[in-house]
Amino acid sequence: QRAYATYFLARDAEQRKDIAAAYQLNRKVVELFTRLHDERSDKADPQRIKDAMLALMDICEVGNRVPEALQLPDDLQRGLILQWLARYNAFVPQNSPEYPGLRFREARLYRKLGDATRAQMLLEAIVRDYKDSPFAQAAAAELRTFAVSRDLQSFMPGN
């Protein structure tokens, strides 16, 4: 009961845009439902864990004010985003329809965090491995922006 109550409190905090509370509550949701899963309880609910992890990634990504709201330095904030992404990956098998979307999100996160090489690598893999996916088209568009950005660098003063 506490796990479900915490889950709904976390959703409420998200709707109220209370970032710090939403973050803490979603962490608690992951902890409580993971404990139920580890105990092999019939109340274990992997979807709630996935929802909470997605919310944690969103909270960590929302903007420049997040590290301040959570009172975290930027490098720790980066680590948290990647930590929740890595934990969420465990719930999305490679043959899942969700997989290309998760890889696309991961690429955008890496680009946002300044790791363009890793982002480009992930986008290229999406285009190559999921040709029929709408994420392949989106990844191809993102790759074109990489090319445009690179080309623009040559026109910048001092280059």
PDB file of C-alpha atoms in Angstrom:
ATOM      1  CA  GLN A   1       0.000   0.000   0.000  1.00  0.00           C
ATOM      2  CA  ARG A   2       2.816   2.366   0.852  1.00  0.00           C
ATOM      3  CA  ALA A   3       4.453   1.757  -2.527  1.00  0.00           C
ATOM      4  CA  TYR A   4       1.265   2.629  -4.420  1.00  0.00           C
ATOM      5  CA  ALA A   5       0.529   5.610  -2.175  1.00  0.00           C
ATOM      6  CA  THR A   6       4.044   6.919  -2.779  1.00  0.00           C
ATOM      7  CA  TYR A   7       3.617   6.397  -6.526  1.00  0.00           C
ATOM      8  CA  PHE A   8       0.472   8.542  -6.601  1.00  0.00           C
ATOM      9  CA  LEU A   9       2.067  11.185  -4.363  1.00  0.00           C
ATOM     10  CA  ALA A  10       4.965  11.342  -6.840  1.00  0.00           C
ATOM     11  CA  ARG A  11       2.567  11.841  -9.773  1.00  0.00           C
ATOM     12  CA  ASP A  12       0.841  14.603  -7.805  1.00  0.00           C
ATOM     13  CA  ALA A  13       4.160  16.322  -7.057  1.00  0.00           C
ATOM     14  CA  GLU A  14       5.020  16.174 -10.772  1.00  0.00           C
ATOM     15  CA  GLN A  15       1.715  17.775 -11.715  1.00  0.00           C
ATOM     16  CA  ARG A  16       2.291  20.518  -9.140  1.00  0.00           C
ATOM     17  CA  LYS A  17       5.806  21.007 -10.610  1.00  0.00           C
ATOM     18  CA  ASP A  18       7.357  20.414  -7.179  1.00  0.00           C
ATOM     19  CA  ILE A  19      10.636  19.104  -8.571  1.00  0.00           C
ATOM     20  CA  ALA A  20      12.364  18.305  -5.290  1.00  0.00           C
ATOM     21  CA  ALA A  21       9.370  16.398  -3.892  1.00  0.00           C
ATOM     22  CA  ALA A  22       8.776  14.584  -7.191  1.00  0.00           C
ATOM     23  CA  TYR A  23      12.404  13.529  -7.280  1.00  0.00           C
ATOM     24  CA  GLN A  24      12.429  12.228  -3.696  1.00  0.00           C
ATOM     25  CA  LEU A  25       9.068  10.473  -4.057  1.00  0.00           C
ATOM     26  CA  ASN A  26      10.009   8.794  -7.337  1.00  0.00           C
ATOM     27  CA  ARG A  27      13.244   7.539  -5.789  1.00  0.00           C
ATOM     28  CA  LYS A  28      11.161   6.082  -2.970  1.00  0.00           C
ATOM     29  CA  VAL A  29       8.800   4.466  -5.506  1.00  0.00           C
ATOM     30  CA  VAL A  30      11.748   2.731  -7.177  1.00  0.00           C
ATOM     31  CA  GLU A  31      13.035   1.591  -3.799  1.00  0.00           C
ATOM     32  CA  LEU A  32       9.681   0.281  -2.548  1.00  0.00           C
ATOM     33  CA  PHE A  33       8.649  -1.536  -5.720  1.00  0.00           C
ATOM     34  CA  THR A  34      12.164  -2.948  -6.159  1.00  0.00           C
ATOM     35  CA  ARG A  35      11.979  -4.303  -2.635  1.00  0.00           C
ATOM     36  CA  LEU A  36       8.603  -5.923  -3.451  1.00  0.00           C
ATOM     37  CA  HIS A  37      10.142  -7.404  -6.601  1.00  0.00           C
ATOM     38  CA  ASP A  38      13.125  -8.742  -4.645  1.00  0.00           C
ATOM     39  CA  GLU A  39      10.738 -10.321  -2.124  1.00  0.00           C
ATOM     40  CA  ARG A  40       8.880 -11.900  -5.060  1.00  0.00           C
ATOM     41  CA  SER A  41       5.691 -10.323  -3.828  1.00  0.00           C
ATOM     42  CA  ASP A  42       2.561 -10.562  -5.956  1.00  0.00           C
ATOM     43  CA  LYS A  43       2.314  -6.786  -5.437  1.00  0.00           C
ATOM     44  CA  ALA A  44       5.546  -6.150  -7.358  1.00  0.00           C
ATOM     45  CA  ASP A  45       4.784  -3.878 -10.310  1.00  0.00           C
ATOM     46  CA  PRO A  46       7.640  -3.385 -12.821  1.00  0.00           C
ATOM     47  CA  GLN A  47       5.574  -0.819 -14.752  1.00  0.00           C
ATOM     48  CA  ARG A  48       5.529   1.453 -11.692  1.00  0.00           C
ATOM     49  CA  ILE A  49       9.312   1.157 -11.460  1.00  0.00           C
ATOM     50  CA  LYS A  50       9.617   2.054 -15.151  1.00  0.00           C
ATOM     51  CA  ASP A  51       7.257   5.021 -14.722  1.00  0.00           C
ATOM     52  CA  ALA A  52       9.244   6.294 -11.752  1.00  0.00           C
ATOM     53  CA  MET A  53      12.564   5.898 -13.572  1.00  0.00           C
ATOM     54  CA  LEU A  54      11.230   7.777 -16.592  1.00  0.00           C
ATOM     55  CA  ALA A  55      10.045  10.522 -14.262  1.00  0.00           C
ATOM     56  CA  LEU A  56      13.474  10.634 -12.622  1.00  0.00           C
ATOM     57  CA  MET A  57      15.147  10.999 -16.018  1.00  0.00           C
ATOM     58  CA  ASP A  58      12.691  13.764 -16.916  1.00  0.00           C
ATOM     59  CA  ILE A  59      13.248  15.544 -13.622  1.00  0.00           C
ATOM     60  CA  CYS A  60      17.013  15.354 -14.036  1.00  0.00           C
ATOM     61  CA  GLU A  61      16.767  16.642 -17.599  1.00  0.00           C
ATOM     62  CA  VAL A  62      14.193  19.437 -17.363  1.00  0.00           C
ATOM     63  CA  GLY A  63      16.560  22.325 -17.286  1.00  0.00           C
ATOM     64  CA  ASN A  64      19.303  24.311 -15.726  1.00  0.00           C
ATOM     65  CA  ARG A  65      17.375  24.896 -12.541  1.00  0.00           C
ATOM     66  CA  VAL A  66      17.247  21.206 -11.654  1.00  0.00           C
ATOM     67  CA  PRO A  67      20.697  21.015 -10.041  1.00  0.00           C
ATOM     68  CA  GLU A  68      19.762  24.066  -7.956  1.00  0.00           C
ATOM     69  CA  ALA A  69      16.345  22.676  -7.049  1.00  0.00           C
ATOM     70  CA  LEU A  70      17.900  19.398  -6.003  1.00  0.00           C
ATOM     71  CA  GLN A  71      20.952  21.187  -4.580  1.00  0.00           C
ATOM     72  CA  LEU A  72      23.321  19.157  -6.757  1.00  0.00           C
ATOM     73  CA  PRO A  73      26.397  20.227  -8.727  1.00  0.00           C
ATOM     74  CA  ASP A  74      26.155  19.839 -12.516  1.00  0.00           C
ATOM     75  CA  ASP A  75      28.537  16.859 -12.724  1.00  0.00           C
ATOM     76  CA  LEU A  76      26.509  14.943 -10.135  1.00  0.00           C
ATOM     77  CA  GLN A  77      23.351  15.898 -12.031  1.00  0.00           C
ATOM     78  CA  ARG A  78      24.839  14.401 -15.210  1.00  0.00           C
ATOM     79  CA  GLY A  79      25.654  11.228 -13.316  1.00  0.00           C
ATOM     80  CA  LEU A  80      22.104  10.957 -12.008  1.00  0.00           C
ATOM     81  CA  ILE A  81      20.577  11.300 -15.456  1.00  0.00           C
ATOM     82  CA  LEU A  82      22.812   8.550 -16.788  1.00  0.00           C
ATOM     83  CA  GLN A  83      22.222   6.400 -13.688  1.00  0.00           C
ATOM     84  CA  TRP A  84      18.441   6.450 -14.160  1.00  0.00           C
ATOM     85  CA  LEU A  85      18.841   5.817 -17.869  1.00  0.00           C
ATOM     86  CA  ALA A  86      21.050   2.797 -17.193  1.00  0.00           C
ATOM     87  CA  ARG A  87      18.596   1.393 -14.663  1.00  0.00           C
ATOM     88  CA  TYR A  88      15.673   1.952 -17.038  1.00  0.00           C
ATOM     89  CA  ASN A  89      17.548   0.087 -19.792  1.00  0.00           C
ATOM     90  CA  ALA A  90      17.156  -3.102 -17.753  1.00  0.00           C
ATOM     91  CA  PHE A  91      13.386  -2.910 -18.297  1.00  0.00           C
ATOM     92  CA  VAL A  92      13.544  -2.455 -22.080  1.00  0.00           C
ATOM     93  CA  PRO A  93      14.840  -5.465 -24.019  1.00  0.00           C
ATOM     94  CA  GLN A  94      16.431  -4.864 -27.397  1.00  0.00           C
ATOM     95  CA  ASN A  95      13.470  -6.482 -29.193  1.00  0.00           C
ATOM     96  CA  SER A  96      10.971  -4.186 -27.465  1.00  0.00           C
ATOM     97  CA  PRO A  97       9.148  -1.578 -29.578  1.00  0.00           C
ATOM     98  CA  GLU A  98      10.257   0.904 -26.913  1.00  0.00           C
ATOM     99  CA  TYR A  99      13.955   0.257 -27.559  1.00  0.00           C
ATOM    100  CA  PRO A 100      14.643   2.630 -30.505  1.00  0.00           C
ATOM    101  CA  GLY A 101      12.851   5.443 -28.664  1.00  0.00           C
ATOM    102  CA  LEU A 102      14.949   4.873 -25.580  1.00  0.00           C
ATOM    103  CA  ARG A 103      18.147   4.893 -27.649  1.00  0.00           C
ATOM    104  CA  PHE A 104      16.997   8.129 -29.302  1.00  0.00           C
ATOM    105  CA  ARG A 105      16.363   9.691 -25.913  1.00  0.00           C
ATOM    106  CA  GLU A 106      19.751   8.493 -24.726  1.00  0.00           C
ATOM    107  CA  ALA A 107      21.424  10.099 -27.750  1.00  0.00           C
ATOM    108  CA  ARG A 108      19.671  13.403 -27.079  1.00  0.00           C
ATOM    109  CA  LEU A 109      20.713  13.255 -23.428  1.00  0.00           C
ATOM    110  CA  TYR A 110      24.342  12.680 -24.380  1.00  0.00           C
ATOM    111  CA  ARG A 111      24.199  15.567 -26.833  1.00  0.00           C
ATOM    112  CA  LYS A 112      22.655  17.803 -24.191  1.00  0.00           C
ATOM    113  CA  LEU A 113      25.381  16.742 -21.746  1.00  0.00           C
ATOM    114  CA  GLY A 114      28.061  17.687 -24.289  1.00  0.00           C
ATOM    115  CA  ASP A 115      29.090  14.213 -25.482  1.00  0.00           C
ATOM    116  CA  ALA A 116      28.386  14.691 -29.203  1.00  0.00           C
ATOM    117  CA  THR A 117      30.507  11.696 -30.234  1.00  0.00           C
ATOM    118  CA  ARG A 118      28.473   9.276 -28.113  1.00  0.00           C
ATOM    119  CA  ALA A 119      25.222  10.893 -29.274  1.00  0.00           C
ATOM    120  CA  GLN A 120      26.218  10.586 -32.924  1.00  0.00           C
ATOM    121  CA  MET A 121      27.179   6.948 -32.452  1.00  0.00           C
ATOM    122  CA  LEU A 122      23.781   6.126 -30.925  1.00  0.00           C
ATOM    123  CA  LEU A 123      21.904   7.997 -33.662  1.00  0.00           C
ATOM    124  CA  GLU A 124      23.827   6.177 -36.384  1.00  0.00           C
ATOM    125  CA  ALA A 125      22.966   2.843 -34.735  1.00  0.00           C
ATOM    126  CA  ILE A 126      19.262   3.753 -34.691  1.00  0.00           C
ATOM    127  CA  VAL A 127      19.311   4.654 -38.382  1.00  0.00           C
ATOM    128  CA  ARG A 128      21.179   1.446 -39.223  1.00  0.00           C
ATOM    129  CA  ASP A 129      19.336  -1.017 -36.953  1.00  0.00           C
ATOM    130  CA  TYR A 130      15.765   0.339 -36.933  1.00  0.00           C
ATOM    131  CA  LYS A 131      15.255   1.549 -40.507  1.00  0.00           C
ATOM    132  CA  ASP A 132      11.465   1.214 -40.391  1.00  0.00           C
ATOM    133  CA  SER A 133      11.087   2.992 -37.076  1.00  0.00           C
ATOM    134  CA  PRO A 134       9.965   6.624 -36.887  1.00  0.00           C
ATOM    135  CA  PHE A 135      12.950   7.068 -34.594  1.00  0.00           C
ATOM    136  CA  ALA A 136      15.250   6.228 -37.513  1.00  0.00           C
ATOM    137  CA  GLN A 137      13.850   9.212 -39.397  1.00  0.00           C
ATOM    138  CA  ALA A 138      14.220  11.423 -36.330  1.00  0.00           C
ATOM    139  CA  ALA A 139      17.761  10.147 -35.788  1.00  0.00           C
ATOM    140  CA  ALA A 140      18.630  10.888 -39.425  1.00  0.00           C
ATOM    141  CA  ALA A 141      17.345  14.435 -38.948  1.00  0.00           C
ATOM    142  CA  GLU A 142      19.456  14.814 -35.797  1.00  0.00           C
ATOM    143  CA  LEU A 143      22.494  13.548 -37.700  1.00  0.00           C
ATOM    144  CA  ARG A 144      21.902  16.205 -40.349  1.00  0.00           C
ATOM    145  CA  THR A 145      22.005  18.860 -37.609  1.00  0.00           C
ATOM    146  CA  PHE A 146      25.371  17.442 -36.521  1.00  0.00           C
ATOM    147  CA  ALA A 147      26.618  17.867 -40.088  1.00  0.00           C
ATOM    148  CA  VAL A 148      25.237  21.412 -40.326  1.00  0.00           C
ATOM    149  CA  SER A 149      26.831  22.339 -36.993  1.00  0.00           C
ATOM    150  CA  ARG A 150      30.157  20.917 -38.129  1.00  0.00           C
ATOM    151  CA  ASP A 151      29.952  22.782 -41.441  1.00  0.00           C
ATOM    152  CA  LEU A 152      29.077  26.033 -39.687  1.00  0.00           C
ATOM    153  CA  GLN A 153      32.221  25.747 -37.580  1.00  0.00           C
ATOM    154  CA  SER A 154      34.321  26.255 -40.714  1.00  0.00           C
ATOM    155  CA  PHE A 155      32.609  29.611 -41.341  1.00  0.00           C
ATOM    156  CA  MET A 156      33.139  30.891 -37.813  1.00  0.00           C
ATOM    157  CA  PRO A 157      35.701  33.674 -37.374  1.00  0.00           C
ATOM    158  CA  GLY A 158      39.091  32.296 -36.394  1.00  0.00           C
ATOM    159  CA  ASN A 159      38.608  28.912 -38.107  1.00  0.00           C
TER     160      ASN A 159
END
